[in-house]
Coordinates of C-alpha atoms and ligand atoms in Angstrom, one line a residue:
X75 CA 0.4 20.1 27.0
X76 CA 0.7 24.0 26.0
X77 CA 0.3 26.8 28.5
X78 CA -2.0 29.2 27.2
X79 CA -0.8 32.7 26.5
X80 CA -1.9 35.0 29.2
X81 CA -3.4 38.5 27.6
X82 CA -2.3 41.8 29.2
X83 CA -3.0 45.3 28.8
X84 CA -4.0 46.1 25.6
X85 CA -1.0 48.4 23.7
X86 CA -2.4 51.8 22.1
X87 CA -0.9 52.7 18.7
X88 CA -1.5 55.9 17.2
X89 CA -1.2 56.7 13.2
X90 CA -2.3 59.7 11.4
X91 CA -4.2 61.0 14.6
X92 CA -6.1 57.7 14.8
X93 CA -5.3 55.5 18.2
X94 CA -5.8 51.6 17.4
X95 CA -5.5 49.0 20.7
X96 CA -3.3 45.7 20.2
X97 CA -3.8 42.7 21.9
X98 CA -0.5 42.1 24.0
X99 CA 0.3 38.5 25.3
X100 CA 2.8 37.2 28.0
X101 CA 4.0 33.5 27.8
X102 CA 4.9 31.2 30.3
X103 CA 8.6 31.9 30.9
X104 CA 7.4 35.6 31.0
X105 CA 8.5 36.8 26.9
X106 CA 5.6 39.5 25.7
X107 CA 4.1 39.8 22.4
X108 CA 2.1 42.4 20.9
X109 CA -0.4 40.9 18.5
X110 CA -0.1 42.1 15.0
X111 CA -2.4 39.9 13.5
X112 CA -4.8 42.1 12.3
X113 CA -2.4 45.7 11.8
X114 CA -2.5 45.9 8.3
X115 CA -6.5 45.0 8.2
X116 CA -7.0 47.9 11.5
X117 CA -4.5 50.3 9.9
X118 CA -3.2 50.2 6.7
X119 CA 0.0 49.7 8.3
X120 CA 2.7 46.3 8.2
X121 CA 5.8 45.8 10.0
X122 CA 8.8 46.2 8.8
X123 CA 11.7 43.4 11.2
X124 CA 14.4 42.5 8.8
X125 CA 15.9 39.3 9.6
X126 CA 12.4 39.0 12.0
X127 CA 14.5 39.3 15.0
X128 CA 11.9 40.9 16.8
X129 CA 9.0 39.3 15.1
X130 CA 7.6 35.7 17.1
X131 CA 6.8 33.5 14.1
X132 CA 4.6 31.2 16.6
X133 CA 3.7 29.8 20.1
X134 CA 5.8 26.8 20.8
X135 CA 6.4 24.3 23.4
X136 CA 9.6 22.6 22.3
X137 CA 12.2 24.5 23.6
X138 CA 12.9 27.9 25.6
X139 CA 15.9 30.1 25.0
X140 CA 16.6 33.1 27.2
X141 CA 19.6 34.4 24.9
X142 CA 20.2 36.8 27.9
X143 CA 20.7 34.6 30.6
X144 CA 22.3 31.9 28.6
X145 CA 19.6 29.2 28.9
X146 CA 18.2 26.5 26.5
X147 CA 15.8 23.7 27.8
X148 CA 14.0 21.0 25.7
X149 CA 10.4 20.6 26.8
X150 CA 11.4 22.3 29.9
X151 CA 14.5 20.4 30.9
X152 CA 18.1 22.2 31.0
X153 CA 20.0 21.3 28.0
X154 CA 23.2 21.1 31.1
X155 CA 21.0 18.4 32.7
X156 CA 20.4 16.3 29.6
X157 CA 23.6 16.4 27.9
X158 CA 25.5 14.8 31.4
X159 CA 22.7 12.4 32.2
X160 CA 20.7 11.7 28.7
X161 CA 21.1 10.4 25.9
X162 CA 20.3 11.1 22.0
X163 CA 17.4 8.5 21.2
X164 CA 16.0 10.0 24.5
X165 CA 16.1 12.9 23.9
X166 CA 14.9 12.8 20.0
X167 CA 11.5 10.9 22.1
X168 CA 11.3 14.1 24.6
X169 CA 11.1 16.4 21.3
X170 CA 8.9 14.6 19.2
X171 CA 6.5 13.6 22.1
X172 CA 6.9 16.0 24.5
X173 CA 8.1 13.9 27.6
X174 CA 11.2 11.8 28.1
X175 CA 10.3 7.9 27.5
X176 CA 9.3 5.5 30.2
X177 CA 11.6 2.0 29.7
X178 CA 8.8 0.0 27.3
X179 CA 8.1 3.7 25.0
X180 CA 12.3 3.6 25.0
X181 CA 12.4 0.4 24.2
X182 CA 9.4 0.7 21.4
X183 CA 10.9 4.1 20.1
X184 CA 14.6 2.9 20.0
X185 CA 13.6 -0.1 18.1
X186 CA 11.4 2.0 15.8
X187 CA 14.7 3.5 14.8
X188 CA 16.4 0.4 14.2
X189 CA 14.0 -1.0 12.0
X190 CA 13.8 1.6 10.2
X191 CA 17.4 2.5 9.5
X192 CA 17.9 0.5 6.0
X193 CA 16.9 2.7 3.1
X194 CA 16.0 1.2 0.0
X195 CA 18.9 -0.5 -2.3
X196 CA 17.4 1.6 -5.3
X197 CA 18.8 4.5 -3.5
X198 CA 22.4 2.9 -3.8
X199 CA 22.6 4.0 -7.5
X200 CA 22.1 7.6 -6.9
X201 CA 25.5 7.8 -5.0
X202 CA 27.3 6.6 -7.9
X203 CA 25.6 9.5 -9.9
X204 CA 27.0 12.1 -7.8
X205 CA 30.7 13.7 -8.8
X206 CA 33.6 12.9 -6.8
X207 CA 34.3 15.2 -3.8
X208 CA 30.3 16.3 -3.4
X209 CA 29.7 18.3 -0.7
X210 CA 27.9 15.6 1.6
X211 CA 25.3 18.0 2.5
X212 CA 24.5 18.5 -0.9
X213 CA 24.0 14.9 -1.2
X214 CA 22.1 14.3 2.5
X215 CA 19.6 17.2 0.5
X216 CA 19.2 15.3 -2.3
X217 CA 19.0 12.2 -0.7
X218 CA 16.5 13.0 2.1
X219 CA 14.3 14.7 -0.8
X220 CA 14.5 11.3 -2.9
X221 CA 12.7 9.0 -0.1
X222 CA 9.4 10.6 -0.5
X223 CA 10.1 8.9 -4.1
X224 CA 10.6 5.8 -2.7
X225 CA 7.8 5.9 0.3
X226 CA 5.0 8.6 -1.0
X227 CA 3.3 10.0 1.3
X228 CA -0.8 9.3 1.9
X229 CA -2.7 12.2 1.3
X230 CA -4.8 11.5 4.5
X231 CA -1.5 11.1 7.6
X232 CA -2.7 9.2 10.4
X233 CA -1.0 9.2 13.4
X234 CA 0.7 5.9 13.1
X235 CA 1.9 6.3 9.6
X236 CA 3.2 9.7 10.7
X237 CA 4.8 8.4 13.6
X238 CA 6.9 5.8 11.8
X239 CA 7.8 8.7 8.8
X240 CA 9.2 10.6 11.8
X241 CA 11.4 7.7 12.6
X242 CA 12.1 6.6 9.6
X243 CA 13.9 10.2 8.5
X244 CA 15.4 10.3 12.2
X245 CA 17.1 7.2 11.8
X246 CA 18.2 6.9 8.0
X247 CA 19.2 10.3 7.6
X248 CA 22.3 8.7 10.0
X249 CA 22.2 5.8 7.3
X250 CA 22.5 8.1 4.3
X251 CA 25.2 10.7 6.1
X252 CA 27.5 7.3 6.8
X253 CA 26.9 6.1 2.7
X254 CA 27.6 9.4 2.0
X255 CA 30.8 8.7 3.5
X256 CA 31.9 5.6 2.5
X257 CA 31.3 6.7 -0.7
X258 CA 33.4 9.7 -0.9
X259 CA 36.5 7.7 0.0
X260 CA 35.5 4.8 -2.5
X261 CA 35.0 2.4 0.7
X262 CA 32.2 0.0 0.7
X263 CA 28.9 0.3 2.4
X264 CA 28.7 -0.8 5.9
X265 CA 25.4 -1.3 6.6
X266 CA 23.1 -0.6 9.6
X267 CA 23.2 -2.9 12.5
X268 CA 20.2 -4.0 14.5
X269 CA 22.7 -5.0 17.6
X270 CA 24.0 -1.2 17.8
X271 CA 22.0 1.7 19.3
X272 CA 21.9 4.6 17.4
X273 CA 25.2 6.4 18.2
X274 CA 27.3 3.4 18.0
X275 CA 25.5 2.2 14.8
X276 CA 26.2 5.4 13.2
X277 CA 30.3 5.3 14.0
X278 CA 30.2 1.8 12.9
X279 CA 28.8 3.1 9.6
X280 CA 31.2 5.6 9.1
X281 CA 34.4 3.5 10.0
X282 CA 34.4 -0.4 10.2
X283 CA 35.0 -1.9 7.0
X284 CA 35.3 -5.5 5.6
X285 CA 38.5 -6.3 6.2
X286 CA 39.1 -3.9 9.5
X287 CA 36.7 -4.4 12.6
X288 CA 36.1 -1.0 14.2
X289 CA 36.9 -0.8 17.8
X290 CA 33.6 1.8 19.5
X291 CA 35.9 4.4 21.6
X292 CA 33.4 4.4 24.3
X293 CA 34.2 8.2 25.4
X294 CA 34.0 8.8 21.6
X295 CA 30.6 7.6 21.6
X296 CA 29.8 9.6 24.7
X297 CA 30.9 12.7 22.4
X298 CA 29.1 12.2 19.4
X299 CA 26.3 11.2 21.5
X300 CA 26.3 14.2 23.1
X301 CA 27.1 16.4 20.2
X302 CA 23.7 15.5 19.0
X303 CA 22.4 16.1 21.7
X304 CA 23.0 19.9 21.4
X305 CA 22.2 20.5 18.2
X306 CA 19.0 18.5 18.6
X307 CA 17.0 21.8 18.8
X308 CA 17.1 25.8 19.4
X309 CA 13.2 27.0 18.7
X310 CA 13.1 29.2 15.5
X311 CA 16.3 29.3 14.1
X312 CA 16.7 29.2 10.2
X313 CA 16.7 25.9 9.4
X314 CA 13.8 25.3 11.8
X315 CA 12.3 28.6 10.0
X316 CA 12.7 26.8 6.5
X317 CA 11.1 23.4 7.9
X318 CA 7.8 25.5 9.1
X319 CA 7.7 27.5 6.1
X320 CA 8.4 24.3 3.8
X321 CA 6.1 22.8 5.7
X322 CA 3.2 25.6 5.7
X323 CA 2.5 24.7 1.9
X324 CA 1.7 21.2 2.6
X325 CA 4.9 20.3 1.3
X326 CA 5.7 16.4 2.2
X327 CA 8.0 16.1 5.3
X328 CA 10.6 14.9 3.0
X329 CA 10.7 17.9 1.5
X330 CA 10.5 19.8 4.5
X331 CA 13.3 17.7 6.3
X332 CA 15.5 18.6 2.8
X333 CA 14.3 22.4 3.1
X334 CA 16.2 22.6 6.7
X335 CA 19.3 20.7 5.8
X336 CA 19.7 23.4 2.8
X337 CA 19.5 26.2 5.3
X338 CA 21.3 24.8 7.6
X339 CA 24.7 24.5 5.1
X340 CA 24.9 27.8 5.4
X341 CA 28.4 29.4 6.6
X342 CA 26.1 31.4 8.9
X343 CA 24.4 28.7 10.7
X344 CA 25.4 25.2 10.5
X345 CA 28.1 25.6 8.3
X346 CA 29.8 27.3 10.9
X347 CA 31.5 24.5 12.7
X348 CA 33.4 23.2 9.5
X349 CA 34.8 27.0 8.6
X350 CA 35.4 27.0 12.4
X351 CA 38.7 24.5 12.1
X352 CA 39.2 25.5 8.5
X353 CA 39.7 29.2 9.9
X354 CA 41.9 27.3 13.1
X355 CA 43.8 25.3 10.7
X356 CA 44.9 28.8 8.4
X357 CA 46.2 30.9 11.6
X358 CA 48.0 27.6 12.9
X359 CA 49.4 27.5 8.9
X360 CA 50.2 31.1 9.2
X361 CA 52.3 30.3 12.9
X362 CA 50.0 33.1 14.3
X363 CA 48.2 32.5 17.7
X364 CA 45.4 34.9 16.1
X365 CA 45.9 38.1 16.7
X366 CA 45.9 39.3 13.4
X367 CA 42.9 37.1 12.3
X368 CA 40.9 38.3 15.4
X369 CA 41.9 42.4 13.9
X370 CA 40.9 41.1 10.6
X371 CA 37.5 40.1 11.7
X372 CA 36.9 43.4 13.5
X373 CA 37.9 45.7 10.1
X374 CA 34.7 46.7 8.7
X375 CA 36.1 46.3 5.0
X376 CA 37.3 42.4 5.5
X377 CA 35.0 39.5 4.8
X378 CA 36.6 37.6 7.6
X379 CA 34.2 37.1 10.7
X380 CA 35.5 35.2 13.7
X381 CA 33.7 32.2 12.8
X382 CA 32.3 30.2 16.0
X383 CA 31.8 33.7 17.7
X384 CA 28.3 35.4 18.0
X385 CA 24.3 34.5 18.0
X386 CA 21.1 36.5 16.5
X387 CA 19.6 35.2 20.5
X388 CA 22.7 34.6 23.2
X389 CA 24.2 38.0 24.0
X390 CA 25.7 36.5 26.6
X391 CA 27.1 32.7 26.7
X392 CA 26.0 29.7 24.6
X393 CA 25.5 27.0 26.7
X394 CA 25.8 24.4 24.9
X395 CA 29.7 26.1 23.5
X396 CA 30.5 25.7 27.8
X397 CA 29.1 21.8 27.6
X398 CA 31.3 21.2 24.1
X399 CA 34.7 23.1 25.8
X400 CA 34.6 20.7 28.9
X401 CA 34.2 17.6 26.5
X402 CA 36.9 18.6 24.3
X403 CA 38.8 19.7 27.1
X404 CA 38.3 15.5 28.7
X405 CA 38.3 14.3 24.7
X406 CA 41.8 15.6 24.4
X407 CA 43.3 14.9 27.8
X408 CA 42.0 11.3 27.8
X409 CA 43.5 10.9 24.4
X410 CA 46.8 12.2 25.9
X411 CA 47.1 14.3 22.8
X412 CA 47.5 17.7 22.6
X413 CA 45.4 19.6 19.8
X414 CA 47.3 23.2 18.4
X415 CA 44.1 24.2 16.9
X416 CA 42.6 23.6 20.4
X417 CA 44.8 25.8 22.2
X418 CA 44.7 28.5 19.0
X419 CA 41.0 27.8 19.6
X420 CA 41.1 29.1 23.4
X421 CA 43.6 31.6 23.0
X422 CA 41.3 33.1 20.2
X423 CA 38.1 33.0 23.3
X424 CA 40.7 34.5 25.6
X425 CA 42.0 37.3 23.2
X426 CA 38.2 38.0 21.9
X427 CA 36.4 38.1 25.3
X428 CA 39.1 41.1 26.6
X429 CA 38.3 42.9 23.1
X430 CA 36.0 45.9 23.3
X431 CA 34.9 45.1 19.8
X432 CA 33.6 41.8 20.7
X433 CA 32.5 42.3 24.6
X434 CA 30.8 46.0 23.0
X435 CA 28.8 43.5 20.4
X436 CA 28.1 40.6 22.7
X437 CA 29.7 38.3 20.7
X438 CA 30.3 35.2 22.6
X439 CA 31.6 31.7 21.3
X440 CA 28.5 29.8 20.0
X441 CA 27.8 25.8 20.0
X442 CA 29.8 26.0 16.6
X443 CA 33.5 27.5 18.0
X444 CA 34.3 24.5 20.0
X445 CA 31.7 21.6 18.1
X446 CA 34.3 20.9 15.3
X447 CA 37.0 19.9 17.6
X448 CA 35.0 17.5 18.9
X449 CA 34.0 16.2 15.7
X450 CA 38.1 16.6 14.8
X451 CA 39.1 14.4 17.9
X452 CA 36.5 11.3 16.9
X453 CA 38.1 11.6 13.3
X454 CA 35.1 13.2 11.9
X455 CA 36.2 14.6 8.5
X456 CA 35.8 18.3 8.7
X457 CA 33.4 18.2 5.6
X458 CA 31.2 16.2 7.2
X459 CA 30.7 18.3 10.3
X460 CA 27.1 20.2 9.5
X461 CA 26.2 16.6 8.5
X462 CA 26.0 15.4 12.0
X463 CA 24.6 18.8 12.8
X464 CA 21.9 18.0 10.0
X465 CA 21.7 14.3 12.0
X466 CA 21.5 15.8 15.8
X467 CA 18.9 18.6 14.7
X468 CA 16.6 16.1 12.6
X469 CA 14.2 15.1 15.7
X470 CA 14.0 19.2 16.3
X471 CA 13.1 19.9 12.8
X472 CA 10.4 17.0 12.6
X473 CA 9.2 18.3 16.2
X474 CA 8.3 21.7 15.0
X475 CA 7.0 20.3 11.9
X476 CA 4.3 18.3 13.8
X477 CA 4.0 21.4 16.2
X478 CA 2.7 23.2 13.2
X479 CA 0.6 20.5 11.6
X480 CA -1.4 20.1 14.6
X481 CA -1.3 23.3 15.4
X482 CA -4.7 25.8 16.3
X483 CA -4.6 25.7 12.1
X484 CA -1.9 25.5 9.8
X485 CA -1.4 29.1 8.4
X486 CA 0.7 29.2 5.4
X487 CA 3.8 31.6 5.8
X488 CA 3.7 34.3 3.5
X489 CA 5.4 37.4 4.5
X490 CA 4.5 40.6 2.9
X491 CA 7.1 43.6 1.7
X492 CA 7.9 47.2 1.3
X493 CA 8.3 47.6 -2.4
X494 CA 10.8 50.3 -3.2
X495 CA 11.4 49.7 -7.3
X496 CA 9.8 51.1 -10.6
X497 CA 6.4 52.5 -10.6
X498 CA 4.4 51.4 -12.9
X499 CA 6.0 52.1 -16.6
X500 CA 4.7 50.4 -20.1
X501 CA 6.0 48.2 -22.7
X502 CA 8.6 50.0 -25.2
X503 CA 9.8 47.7 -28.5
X504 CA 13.3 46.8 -28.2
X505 CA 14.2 49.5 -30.8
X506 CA 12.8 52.3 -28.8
X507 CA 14.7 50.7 -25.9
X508 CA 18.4 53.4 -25.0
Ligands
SDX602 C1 24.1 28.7 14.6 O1 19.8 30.9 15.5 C2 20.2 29.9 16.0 O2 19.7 29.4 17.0 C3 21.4 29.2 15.3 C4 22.1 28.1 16.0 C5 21.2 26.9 16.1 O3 21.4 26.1 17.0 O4 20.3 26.7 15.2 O5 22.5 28.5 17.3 C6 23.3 27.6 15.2 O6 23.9 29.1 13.5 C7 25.1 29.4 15.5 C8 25.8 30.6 14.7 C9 26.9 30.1 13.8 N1 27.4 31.1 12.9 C10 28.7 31.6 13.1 O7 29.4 31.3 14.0 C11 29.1 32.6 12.0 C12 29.8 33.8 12.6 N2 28.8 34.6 13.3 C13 28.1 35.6 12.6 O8 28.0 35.5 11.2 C14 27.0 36.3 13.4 O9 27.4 36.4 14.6 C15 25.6 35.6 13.4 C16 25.1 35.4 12.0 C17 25.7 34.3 14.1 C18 24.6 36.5 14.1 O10 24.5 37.6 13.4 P1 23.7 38.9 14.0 O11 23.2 38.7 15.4 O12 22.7 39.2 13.0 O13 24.8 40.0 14.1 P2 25.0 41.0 13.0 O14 25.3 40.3 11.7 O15 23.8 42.0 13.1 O16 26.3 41.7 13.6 C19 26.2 42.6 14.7 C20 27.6 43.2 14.7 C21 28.1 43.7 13.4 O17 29.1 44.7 13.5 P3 28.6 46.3 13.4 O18 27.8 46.4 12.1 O19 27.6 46.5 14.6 O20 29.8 47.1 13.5 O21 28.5 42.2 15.2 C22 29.5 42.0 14.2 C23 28.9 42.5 12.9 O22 29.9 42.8 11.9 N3 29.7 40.5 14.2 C24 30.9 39.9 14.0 C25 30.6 38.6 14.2 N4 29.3 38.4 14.4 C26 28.7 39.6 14.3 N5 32.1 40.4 13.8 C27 33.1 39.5 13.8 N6 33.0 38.2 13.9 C28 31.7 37.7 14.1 N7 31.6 36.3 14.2

């Protein structure tokens, strides 16, 4: 159920001495739009919004983010609210369908999963084809993008069958993330487990083996659980971007689903959580408490940027970094162990938010600067970490993919440009050619 966008006063824009009116829009939560649908057809004119930071791409009903006042809902619930009291496969249901689950659509949606979390042993060989020490994102991209080899797609998606693709990639891109695993540390394959829900199936992929049971750290399920939580969605981010545009062509959802997990390896976006400890781990190497990393990141003429710090929306606090600090914070103190990159972690939050540089920007920690500790503390291998950002942010994707599909009509996305290269020039033979 979609609120439709209430029109206001028209804007007036005036080029070369002729005024043309917009249509301007206000949406529920109160953002305005000025409807540029038809600029370039009125006046001759396009926009020009690099990065499309101030450019709405679409109306959506997933999720709202008021990157002032630091808020994120799903489907209208505060992201606070569901990471203490939800759960993942709950919350994966309110995305996809728009409400949280009554106990028999639970039941039905959470055994969907299940059943569908064996992919097929044909698959198997294409692990052994990939070089030792593969990035498992690249292999998760590859992997996603093989099943529409092994279940093609109808032309003509009904509901059901669409319904059960949405599961299927929701639950075995866990499955392939866990083989991915195993296989990078030439362990065997553990295999899904219809007896374990989805978090605790997922651990028990990446760490029983056959001749070691694997004990479920309850608290460490709580995390993970929650981690995915998270990063289950955050409206038109990149890799969301990708899925709709990927998905704009037609493109099959498998492709669409592999389309966001390439975006999202990114050192920008999702990638962001694993050069988050790797940056930790080199100022606890260098003995610093990271001061001189923190200067580095502000010098115009170093690569270095605080990684973990900043957001293209929050210019103010992430929530979902506050959520991740507390459960580090009770991750680490439960454990009884102490983390140095923890501490380096908040003394780097502490040092930044008294900087000038930082506080002048509005950079704030992000749901990356604190994730990877998590991830650490559950013994989460740090390559691995914008996997399980791939696996929480799956039911978004697929979301906003069906948002689209069913959308007033699927328009495909094709930007246009300013062109600012050769005019036109002809053809010289290469010995007439300086
Ligand atoms: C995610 O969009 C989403 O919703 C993404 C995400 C999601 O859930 O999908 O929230 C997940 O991707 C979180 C972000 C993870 N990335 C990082 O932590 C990487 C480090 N952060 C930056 O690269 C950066 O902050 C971005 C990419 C996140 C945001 O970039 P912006 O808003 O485009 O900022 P910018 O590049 O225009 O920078 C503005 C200024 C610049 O300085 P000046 O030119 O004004 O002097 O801030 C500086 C930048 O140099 N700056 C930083 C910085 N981030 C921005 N300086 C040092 N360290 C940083 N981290």
């Amino acid at each position: 159920m979609t609120e439709p966008l209430q029109p206001l006063s028209p804007a007036t824009l005036t080029l070369d001495d002729k005024s043309y009116t917009l249509p301007t829009y206000a949406g529920i939560e109160g953002e305005k739009a000025i409807d540029i649908s038809k600029l370039r057809t009125q006046t001759g004119y396009i926009t020009l919004d690099e990065g499309y930071g101030n450019t709405g791409a679409c109306e959506s009903a997933i999720t709202y983010i008021d990157g002032e006042k630091g808020i994120l809902r799903y489907r209208g619930y505060a992201i606070e609210e569901l990471a203490e009291k939800s759960r993942f496969v709950e919350v994966a249901h309110l995305l996809l369908h728009g409400e949280l689950p009554t106990t028999e659509q639970f039941l039905k949606f959470s055994t969907r999963l299940n059943e569908s979390s064996i992919i097929h042993e044909d698959m198997h060989h294409f692990f052994n084809g990939f070089p030792r020490g593969s990035h498992p994102m690249g292999i998760l991209a590859t992997m996603v993008a093989s099943l529409s080899t092994f279940y093609p797609i109808p032309d003509e998606l009904d509901s059901a069958t669409e319904i059960q693709i949405v599961a299927n990639l929701v639950s075995q891109v866990r499955t392939i993330a866990a083989f991915s695993y195993k296989k990078s540390i030439g362990e065997p394959l553990i295999y899904p487990s219809y007896k374990l829900k989805y978090t605790r199936n997922f651990l028990n992929m990446m760490f029983a083996s056959p001749v070691r049971d694997y004990e479920l750290d309850e608290d460490i399920v709580r995390a993970i659980d929650m981690f995915f939580i998270l990063h289950a969605d955050h409206e038109q981010n990149c890799s969301t971007s990708s899925v709709r545009t990927a998905g704009s062509s037609m493109a099959n959802v498998y492709a669409v689903a592999s389309a966001g997990i390439c975006a999202l390896w990114g050192p920008r976006h999702g990638g962001a959580n694993q050069q988050v400890i790797q940056m930790l781990e080199e100022i606890h190497a260098g003995g610093g408490d990271g001061t001189a990393f923190i200067n580095q990141a502000k010098d115009k003429n170093s690569p270095s940027r605080l990684m973990g710090f900043g957001h293209r929306v929050y210019k103010n606090f992430d929530p979902r970094a506050m959520v991740l600090k507390k459960q580090c914070d009770k991750l680490l103190n439960k454990a009884g162990v102490s983390d140095p990159l923890f501490d380096i972690a908040r003394r780097l939050e502490e040092i930044a938010l008294q900087d000038d540089y930082f506080i002048s920007r509005k950079l704030y920690p992000n749901v990356d600067f604190y994730s990877g500790l998590i991830l650490r503390a559950a013994g989460i291998p740090t390559n691995m970490f914008t996997v399980l950002f791939a696996i929480g942010r799956m039911p978004g994707w697929l979301a906003h993919w069906r948002e689209m599909l069913h959308g007033k009509q699927v328009t495909i996305t094709r930007p246009r440009q300013i062109y600012v290269g050769k005019t036109l020039r002809h053809y010289q033979d290469i010995d007439q050619r300086s």
